[in-house]
PDB file of C-alpha atoms in Angstrom:
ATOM      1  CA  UNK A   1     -10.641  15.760 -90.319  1.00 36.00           C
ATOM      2  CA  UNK A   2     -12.937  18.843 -88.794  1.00 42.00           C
ATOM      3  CA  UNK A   3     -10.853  21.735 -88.759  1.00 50.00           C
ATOM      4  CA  UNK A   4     -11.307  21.951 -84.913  1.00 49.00           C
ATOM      5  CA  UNK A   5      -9.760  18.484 -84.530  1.00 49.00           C
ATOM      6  CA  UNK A   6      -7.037  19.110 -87.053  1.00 50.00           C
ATOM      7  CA  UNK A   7      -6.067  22.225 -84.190  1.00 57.00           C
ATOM      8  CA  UNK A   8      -6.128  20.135 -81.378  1.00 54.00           C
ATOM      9  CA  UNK A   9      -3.857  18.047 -82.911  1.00 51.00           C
ATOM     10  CA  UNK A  10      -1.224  20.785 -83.328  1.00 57.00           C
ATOM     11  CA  UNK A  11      -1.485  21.905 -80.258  1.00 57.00           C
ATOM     12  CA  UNK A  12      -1.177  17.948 -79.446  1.00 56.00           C
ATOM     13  CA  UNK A  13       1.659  17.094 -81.372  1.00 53.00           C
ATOM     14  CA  UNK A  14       3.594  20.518 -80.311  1.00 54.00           C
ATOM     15  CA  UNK A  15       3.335  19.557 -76.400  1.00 54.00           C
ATOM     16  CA  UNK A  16       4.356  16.365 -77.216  1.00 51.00           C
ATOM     17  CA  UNK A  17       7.671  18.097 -78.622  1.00 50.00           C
ATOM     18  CA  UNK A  18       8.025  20.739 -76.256  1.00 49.00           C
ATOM     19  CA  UNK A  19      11.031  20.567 -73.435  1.00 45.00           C
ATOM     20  CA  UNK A  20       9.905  18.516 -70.425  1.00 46.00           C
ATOM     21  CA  UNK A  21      11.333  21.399 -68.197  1.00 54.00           C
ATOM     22  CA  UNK A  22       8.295  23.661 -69.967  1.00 57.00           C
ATOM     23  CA  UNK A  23       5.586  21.191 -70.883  1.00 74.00           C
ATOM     24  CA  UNK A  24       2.735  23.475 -70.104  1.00 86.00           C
ATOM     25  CA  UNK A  25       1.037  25.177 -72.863  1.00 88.00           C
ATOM     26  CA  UNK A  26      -2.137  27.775 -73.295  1.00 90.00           C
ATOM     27  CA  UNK A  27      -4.399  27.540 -76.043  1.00 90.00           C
ATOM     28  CA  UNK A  28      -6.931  30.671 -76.617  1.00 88.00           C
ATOM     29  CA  UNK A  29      -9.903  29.573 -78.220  1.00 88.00           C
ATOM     30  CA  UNK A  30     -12.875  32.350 -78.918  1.00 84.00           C
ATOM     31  CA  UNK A  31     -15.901  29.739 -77.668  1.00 86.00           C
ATOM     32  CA  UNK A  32     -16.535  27.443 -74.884  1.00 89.00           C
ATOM     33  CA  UNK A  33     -17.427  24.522 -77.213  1.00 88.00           C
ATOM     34  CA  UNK A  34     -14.188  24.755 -79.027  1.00 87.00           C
ATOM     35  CA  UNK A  35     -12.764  24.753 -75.513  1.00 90.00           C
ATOM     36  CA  UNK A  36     -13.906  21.653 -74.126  1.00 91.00           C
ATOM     37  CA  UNK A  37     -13.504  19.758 -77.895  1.00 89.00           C
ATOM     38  CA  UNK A  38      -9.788  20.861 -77.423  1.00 88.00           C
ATOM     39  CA  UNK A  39      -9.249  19.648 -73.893  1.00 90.00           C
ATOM     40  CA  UNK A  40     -11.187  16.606 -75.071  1.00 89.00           C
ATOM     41  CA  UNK A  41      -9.264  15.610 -77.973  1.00 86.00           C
ATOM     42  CA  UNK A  42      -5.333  16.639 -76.341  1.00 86.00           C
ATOM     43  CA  UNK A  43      -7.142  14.141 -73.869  1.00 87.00           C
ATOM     44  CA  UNK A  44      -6.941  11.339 -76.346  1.00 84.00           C
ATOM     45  CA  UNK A  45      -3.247  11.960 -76.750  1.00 82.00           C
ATOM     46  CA  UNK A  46      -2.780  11.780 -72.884  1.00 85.00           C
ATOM     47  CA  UNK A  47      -2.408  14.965 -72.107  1.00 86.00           C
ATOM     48  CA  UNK A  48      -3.800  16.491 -68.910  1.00 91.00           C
ATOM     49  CA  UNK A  49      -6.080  19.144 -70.039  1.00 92.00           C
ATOM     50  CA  UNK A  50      -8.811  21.330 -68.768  1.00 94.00           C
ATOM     51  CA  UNK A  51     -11.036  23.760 -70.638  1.00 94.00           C
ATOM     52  CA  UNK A  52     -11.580  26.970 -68.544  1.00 94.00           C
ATOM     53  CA  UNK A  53     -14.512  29.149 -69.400  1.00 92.00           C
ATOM     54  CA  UNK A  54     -17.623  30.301 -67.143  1.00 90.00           C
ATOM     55  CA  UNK A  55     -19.331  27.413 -67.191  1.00 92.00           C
ATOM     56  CA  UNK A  56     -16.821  25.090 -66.490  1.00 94.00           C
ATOM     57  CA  UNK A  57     -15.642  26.838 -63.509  1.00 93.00           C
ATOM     58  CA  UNK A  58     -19.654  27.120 -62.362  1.00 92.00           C
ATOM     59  CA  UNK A  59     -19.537  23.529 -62.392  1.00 94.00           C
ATOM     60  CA  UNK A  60     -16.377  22.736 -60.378  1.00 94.00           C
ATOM     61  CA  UNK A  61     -17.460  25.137 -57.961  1.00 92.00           C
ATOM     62  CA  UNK A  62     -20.874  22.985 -57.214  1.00 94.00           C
ATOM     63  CA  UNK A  63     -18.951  19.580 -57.083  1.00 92.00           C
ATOM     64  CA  UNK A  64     -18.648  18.116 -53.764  1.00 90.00           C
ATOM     65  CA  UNK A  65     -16.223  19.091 -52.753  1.00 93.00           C
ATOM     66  CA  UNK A  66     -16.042  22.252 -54.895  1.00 94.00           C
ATOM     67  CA  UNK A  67     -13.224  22.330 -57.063  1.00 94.00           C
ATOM     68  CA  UNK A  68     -10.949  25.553 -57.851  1.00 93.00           C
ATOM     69  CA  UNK A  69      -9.529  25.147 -61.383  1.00 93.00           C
ATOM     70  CA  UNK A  70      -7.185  28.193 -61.097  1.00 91.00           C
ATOM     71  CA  UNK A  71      -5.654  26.425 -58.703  1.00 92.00           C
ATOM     72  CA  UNK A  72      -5.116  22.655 -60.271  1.00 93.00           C
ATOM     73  CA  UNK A  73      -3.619  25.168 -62.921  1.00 91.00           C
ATOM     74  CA  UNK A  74      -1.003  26.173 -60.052  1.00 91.00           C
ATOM     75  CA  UNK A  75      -0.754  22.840 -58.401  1.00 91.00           C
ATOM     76  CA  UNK A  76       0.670  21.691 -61.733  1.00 89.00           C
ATOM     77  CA  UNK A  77      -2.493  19.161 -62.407  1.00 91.00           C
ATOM     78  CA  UNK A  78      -2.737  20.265 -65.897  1.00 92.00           C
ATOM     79  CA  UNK A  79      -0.580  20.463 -68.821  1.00 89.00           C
ATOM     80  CA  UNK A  80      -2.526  22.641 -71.478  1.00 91.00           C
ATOM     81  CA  UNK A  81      -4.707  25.092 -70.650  1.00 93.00           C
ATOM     82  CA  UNK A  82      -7.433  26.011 -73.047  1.00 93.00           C
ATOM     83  CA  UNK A  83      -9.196  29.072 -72.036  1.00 90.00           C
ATOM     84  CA  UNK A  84     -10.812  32.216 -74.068  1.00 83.00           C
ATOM     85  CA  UNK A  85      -9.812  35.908 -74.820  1.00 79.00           C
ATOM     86  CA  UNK A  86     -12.789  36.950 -71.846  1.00 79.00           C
ATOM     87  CA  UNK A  87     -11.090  34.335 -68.986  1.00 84.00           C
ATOM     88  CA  UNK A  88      -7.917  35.548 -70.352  1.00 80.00           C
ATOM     89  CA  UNK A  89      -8.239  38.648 -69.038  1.00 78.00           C
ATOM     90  CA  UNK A  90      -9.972  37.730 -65.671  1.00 83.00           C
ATOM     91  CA  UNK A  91      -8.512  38.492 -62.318  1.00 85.00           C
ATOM     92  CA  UNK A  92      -8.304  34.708 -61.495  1.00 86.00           C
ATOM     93  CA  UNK A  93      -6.284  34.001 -64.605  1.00 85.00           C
ATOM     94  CA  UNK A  94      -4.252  36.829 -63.891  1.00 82.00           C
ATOM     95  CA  UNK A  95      -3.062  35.985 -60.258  1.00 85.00           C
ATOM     96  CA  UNK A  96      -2.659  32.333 -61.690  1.00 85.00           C
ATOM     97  CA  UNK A  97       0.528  33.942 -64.284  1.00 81.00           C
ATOM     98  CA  UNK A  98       1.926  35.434 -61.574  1.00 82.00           C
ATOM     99  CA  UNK A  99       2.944  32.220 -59.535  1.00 86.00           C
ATOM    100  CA  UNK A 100       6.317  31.615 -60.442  1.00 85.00           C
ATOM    101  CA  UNK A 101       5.773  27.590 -60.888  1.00 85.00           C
ATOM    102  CA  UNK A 102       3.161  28.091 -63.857  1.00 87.00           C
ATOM    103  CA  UNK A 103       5.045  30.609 -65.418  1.00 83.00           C
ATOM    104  CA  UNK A 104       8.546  28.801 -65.280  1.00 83.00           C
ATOM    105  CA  UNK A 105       6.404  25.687 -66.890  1.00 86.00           C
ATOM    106  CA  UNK A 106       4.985  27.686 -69.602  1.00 87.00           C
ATOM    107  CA  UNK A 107       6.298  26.381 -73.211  1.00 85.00           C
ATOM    108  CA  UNK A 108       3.861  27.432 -75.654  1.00 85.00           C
ATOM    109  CA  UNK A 109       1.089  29.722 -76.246  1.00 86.00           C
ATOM    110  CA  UNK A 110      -1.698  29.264 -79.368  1.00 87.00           C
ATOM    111  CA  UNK A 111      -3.840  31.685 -80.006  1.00 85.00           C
ATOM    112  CA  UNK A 112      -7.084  30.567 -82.097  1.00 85.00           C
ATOM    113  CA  UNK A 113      -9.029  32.739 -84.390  1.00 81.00           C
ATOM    114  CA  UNK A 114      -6.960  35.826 -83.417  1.00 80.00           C
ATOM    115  CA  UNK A 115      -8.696  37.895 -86.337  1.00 76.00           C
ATOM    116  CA  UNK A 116     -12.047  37.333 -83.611  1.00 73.00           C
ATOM    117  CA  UNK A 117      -9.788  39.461 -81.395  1.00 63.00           C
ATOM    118  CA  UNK A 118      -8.148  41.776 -83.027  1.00 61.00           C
ATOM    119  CA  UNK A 119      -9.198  44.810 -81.143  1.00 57.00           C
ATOM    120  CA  UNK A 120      -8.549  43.684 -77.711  1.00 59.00           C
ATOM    121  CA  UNK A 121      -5.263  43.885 -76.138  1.00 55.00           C
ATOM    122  CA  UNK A 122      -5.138  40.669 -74.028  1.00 57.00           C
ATOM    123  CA  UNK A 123      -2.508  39.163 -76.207  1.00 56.00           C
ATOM    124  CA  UNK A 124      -0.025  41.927 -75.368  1.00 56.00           C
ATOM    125  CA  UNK A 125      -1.144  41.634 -71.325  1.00 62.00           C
ATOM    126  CA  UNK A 126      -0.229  37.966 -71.992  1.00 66.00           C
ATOM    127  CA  UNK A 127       3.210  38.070 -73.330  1.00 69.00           C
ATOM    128  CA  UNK A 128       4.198  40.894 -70.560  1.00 69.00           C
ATOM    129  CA  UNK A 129       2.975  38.613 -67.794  1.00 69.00           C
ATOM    130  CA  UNK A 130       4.949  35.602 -69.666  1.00 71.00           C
ATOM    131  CA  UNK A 131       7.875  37.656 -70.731  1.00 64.00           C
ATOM    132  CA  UNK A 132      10.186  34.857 -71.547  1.00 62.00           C
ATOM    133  CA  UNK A 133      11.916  34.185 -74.931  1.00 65.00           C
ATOM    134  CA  UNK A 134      11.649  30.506 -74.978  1.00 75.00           C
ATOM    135  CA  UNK A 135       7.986  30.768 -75.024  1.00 82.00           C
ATOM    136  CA  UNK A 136       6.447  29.868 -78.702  1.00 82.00           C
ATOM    137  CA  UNK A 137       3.478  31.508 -79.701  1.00 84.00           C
ATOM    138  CA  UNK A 138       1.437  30.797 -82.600  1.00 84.00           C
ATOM    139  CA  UNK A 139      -1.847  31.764 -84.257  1.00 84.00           C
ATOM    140  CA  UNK A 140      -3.726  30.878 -86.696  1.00 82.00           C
ATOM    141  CA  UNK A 141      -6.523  31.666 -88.852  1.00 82.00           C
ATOM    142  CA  UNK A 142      -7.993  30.808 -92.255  1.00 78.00           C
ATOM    143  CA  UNK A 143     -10.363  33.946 -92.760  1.00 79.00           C
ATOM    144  CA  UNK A 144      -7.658  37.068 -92.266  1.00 80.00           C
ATOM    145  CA  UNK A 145      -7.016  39.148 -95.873  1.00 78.00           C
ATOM    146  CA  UNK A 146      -3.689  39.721 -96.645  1.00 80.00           C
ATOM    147  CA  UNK A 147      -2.496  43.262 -96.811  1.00 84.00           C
ATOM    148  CA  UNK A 148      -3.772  45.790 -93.725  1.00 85.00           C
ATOM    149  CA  UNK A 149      -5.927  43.597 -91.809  1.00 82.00           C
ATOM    150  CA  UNK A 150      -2.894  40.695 -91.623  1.00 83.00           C
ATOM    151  CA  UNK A 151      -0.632  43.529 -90.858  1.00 84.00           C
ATOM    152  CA  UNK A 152      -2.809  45.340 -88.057  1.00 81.00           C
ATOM    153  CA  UNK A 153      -3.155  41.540 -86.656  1.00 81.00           C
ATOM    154  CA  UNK A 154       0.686  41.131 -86.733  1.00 81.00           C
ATOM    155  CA  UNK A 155       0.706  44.331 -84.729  1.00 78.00           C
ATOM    156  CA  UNK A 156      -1.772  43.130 -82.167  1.00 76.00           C
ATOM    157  CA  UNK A 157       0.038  39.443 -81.364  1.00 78.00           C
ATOM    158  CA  UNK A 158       3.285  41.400 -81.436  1.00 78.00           C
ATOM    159  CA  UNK A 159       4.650  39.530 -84.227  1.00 82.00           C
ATOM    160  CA  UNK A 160       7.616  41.195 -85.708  1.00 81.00           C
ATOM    161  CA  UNK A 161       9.636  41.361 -88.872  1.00 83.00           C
ATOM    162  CA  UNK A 162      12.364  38.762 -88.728  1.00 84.00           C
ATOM    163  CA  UNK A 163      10.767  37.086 -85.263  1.00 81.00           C
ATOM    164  CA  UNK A 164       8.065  34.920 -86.707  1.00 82.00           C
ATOM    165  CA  UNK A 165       7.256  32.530 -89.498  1.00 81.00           C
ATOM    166  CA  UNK A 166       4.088  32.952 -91.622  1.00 81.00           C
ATOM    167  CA  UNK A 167       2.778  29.637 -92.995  1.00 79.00           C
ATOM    168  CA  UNK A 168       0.028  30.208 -95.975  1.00 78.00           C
ATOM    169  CA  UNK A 169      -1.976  26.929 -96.731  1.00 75.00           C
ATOM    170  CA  UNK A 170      -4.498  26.579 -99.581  1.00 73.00           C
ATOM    171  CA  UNK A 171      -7.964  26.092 -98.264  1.00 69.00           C
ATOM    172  CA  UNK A 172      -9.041  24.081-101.091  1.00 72.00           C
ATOM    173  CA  UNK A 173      -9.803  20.493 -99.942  1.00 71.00           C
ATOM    174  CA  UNK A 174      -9.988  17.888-103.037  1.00 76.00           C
ATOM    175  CA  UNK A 175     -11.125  14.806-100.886  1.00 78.00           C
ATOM    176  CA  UNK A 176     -14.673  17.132 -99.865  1.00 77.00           C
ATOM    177  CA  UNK A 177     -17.638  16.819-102.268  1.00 78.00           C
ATOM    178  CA  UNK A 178     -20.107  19.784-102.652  1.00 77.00           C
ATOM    179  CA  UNK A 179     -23.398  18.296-103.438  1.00 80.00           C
ATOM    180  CA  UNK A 180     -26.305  20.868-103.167  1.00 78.00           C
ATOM    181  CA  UNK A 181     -30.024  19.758-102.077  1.00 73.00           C
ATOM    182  CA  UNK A 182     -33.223  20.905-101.420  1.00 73.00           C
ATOM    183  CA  UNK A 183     -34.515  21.977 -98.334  1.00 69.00           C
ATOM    184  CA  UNK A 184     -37.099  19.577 -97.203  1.00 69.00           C
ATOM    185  CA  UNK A 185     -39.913  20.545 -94.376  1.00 68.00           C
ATOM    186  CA  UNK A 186     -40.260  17.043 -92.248  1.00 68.00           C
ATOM    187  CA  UNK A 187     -43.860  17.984 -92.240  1.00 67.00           C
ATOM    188  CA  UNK A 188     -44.788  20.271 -95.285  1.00 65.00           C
ATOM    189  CA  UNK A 189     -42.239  18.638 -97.672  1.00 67.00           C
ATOM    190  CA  UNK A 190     -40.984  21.362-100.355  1.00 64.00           C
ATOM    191  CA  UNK A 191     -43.170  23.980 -98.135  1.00 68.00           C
ATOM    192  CA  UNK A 192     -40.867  25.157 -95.792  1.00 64.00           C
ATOM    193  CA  UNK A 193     -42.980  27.570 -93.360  1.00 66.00           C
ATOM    194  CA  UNK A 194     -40.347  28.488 -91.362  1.00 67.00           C
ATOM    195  CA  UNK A 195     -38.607  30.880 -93.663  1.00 70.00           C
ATOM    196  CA  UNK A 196     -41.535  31.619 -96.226  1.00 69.00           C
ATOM    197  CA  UNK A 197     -42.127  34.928 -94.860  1.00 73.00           C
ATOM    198  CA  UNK A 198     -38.963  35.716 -96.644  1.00 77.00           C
ATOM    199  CA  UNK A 199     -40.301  35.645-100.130  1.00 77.00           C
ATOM    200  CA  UNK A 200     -43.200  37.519-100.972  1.00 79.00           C
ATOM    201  CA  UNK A 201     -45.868  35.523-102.195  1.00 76.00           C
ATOM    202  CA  UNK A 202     -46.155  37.108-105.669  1.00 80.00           C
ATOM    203  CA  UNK A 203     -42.788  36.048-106.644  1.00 80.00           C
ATOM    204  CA  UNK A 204     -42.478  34.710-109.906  1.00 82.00           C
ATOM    205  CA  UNK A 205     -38.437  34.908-110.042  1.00 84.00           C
ATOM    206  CA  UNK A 206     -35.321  35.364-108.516  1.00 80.00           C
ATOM    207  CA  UNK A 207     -36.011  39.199-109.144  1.00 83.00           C
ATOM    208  CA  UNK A 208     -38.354  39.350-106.686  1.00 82.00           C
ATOM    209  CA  UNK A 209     -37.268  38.384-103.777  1.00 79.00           C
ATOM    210  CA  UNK A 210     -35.613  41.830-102.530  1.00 75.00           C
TER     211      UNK A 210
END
């Protein structure tokens, strides 16, 4: 399973658990095509989901009649929102926490590649806009270093000692086979002059190619 499946799956599987008082959840995602595979595969499971990024809203806003996505968010037409750190911190996005009904819905929040984000300070906006204990909030990551850098990125989702759960997975997959090949030009065969220019033509080894 791709690994962006495998997280819209857990976001899946976690609204289908969550309270039906708060069934609505966020999911941060750091590009738009991870956005709308996200919304598309919670989709599959029957959730009501919309991916939120600049281009999405461009395009709702030249449908006829234009459509105002912020506002299906507050008219309670979706159930997991899947937007980026950038939209997070948007004015729209912003006025859309502050209705009472979206808030009050709220059940989850996943935040995707958080290491990607680890100097802004959107996360913190977040949970002050949210402020609510019975809010879960998850991230996760497979490229953060233990040690400082997991630390500072503790620090920047507000994760504290005692208040979260770390969860540390092997990365090794036994079912994937690694089987190296030659590049092939479709043209040139093993002449590949798109990328020649970065050996020197004198090259005789591995050496020489600085």
């Amino acid at each position: 399973m791709a690994a962006v499946q495998a997280k819209a799956e857990l976001a899946a599987m976690t609204h289908s658990q969550s309270k039906i008082k708060r069934k609505k959840g966020i999911l941060c995602v750091p590009t738009k095509v991870l956005a709308n595979e996200q919304a598309k595969v919670a989709g599959k499971h029957r959730i009501r989901a919309i991916a939120i990024h600049e281009d999405s809203l461009a395009a709702a806003k030249c449908m006829k009649p234009p459509r105002n996505l912020f506002q299906e968010v507050v008219q309670d037409k979706w159930d997991l929102i899947v937007v980026s750190p950038e939209m997070m911190q948007e004015t729209a996005f912003t006025h859309c926490l502050l209705n009472k009904r979206v808030i009050s819905s709220i059940g989850w929040v996943f935040i995707d590649e958080p290491h990607l984000a680890i100097n802004w300070s959107f996360q913190n906006k977040l949970r002050s806009r949210i402020g609510d204990s019975a809010v879960a909030w998850a991230a996760y990551t497979a490229t953060i270093a233990p040690g400082a850098p997991l630390q500072k990125l503790k620090k920047v989702l507000s994760f504290t000692d005692g208040h979260y759960k770390s969860i540390r997975m092997p990365v090794d997959r036994p079912e994937i086979k690694y089987m190296p090949e030659f590049f092939r030009h479709p043209h040139t065969g093993m002449d590949i002059p798109d990328i020649g220019w970065l050996i020197p033509s004198k090259a005789k080894a591995a050496a020489d190619i600085p």
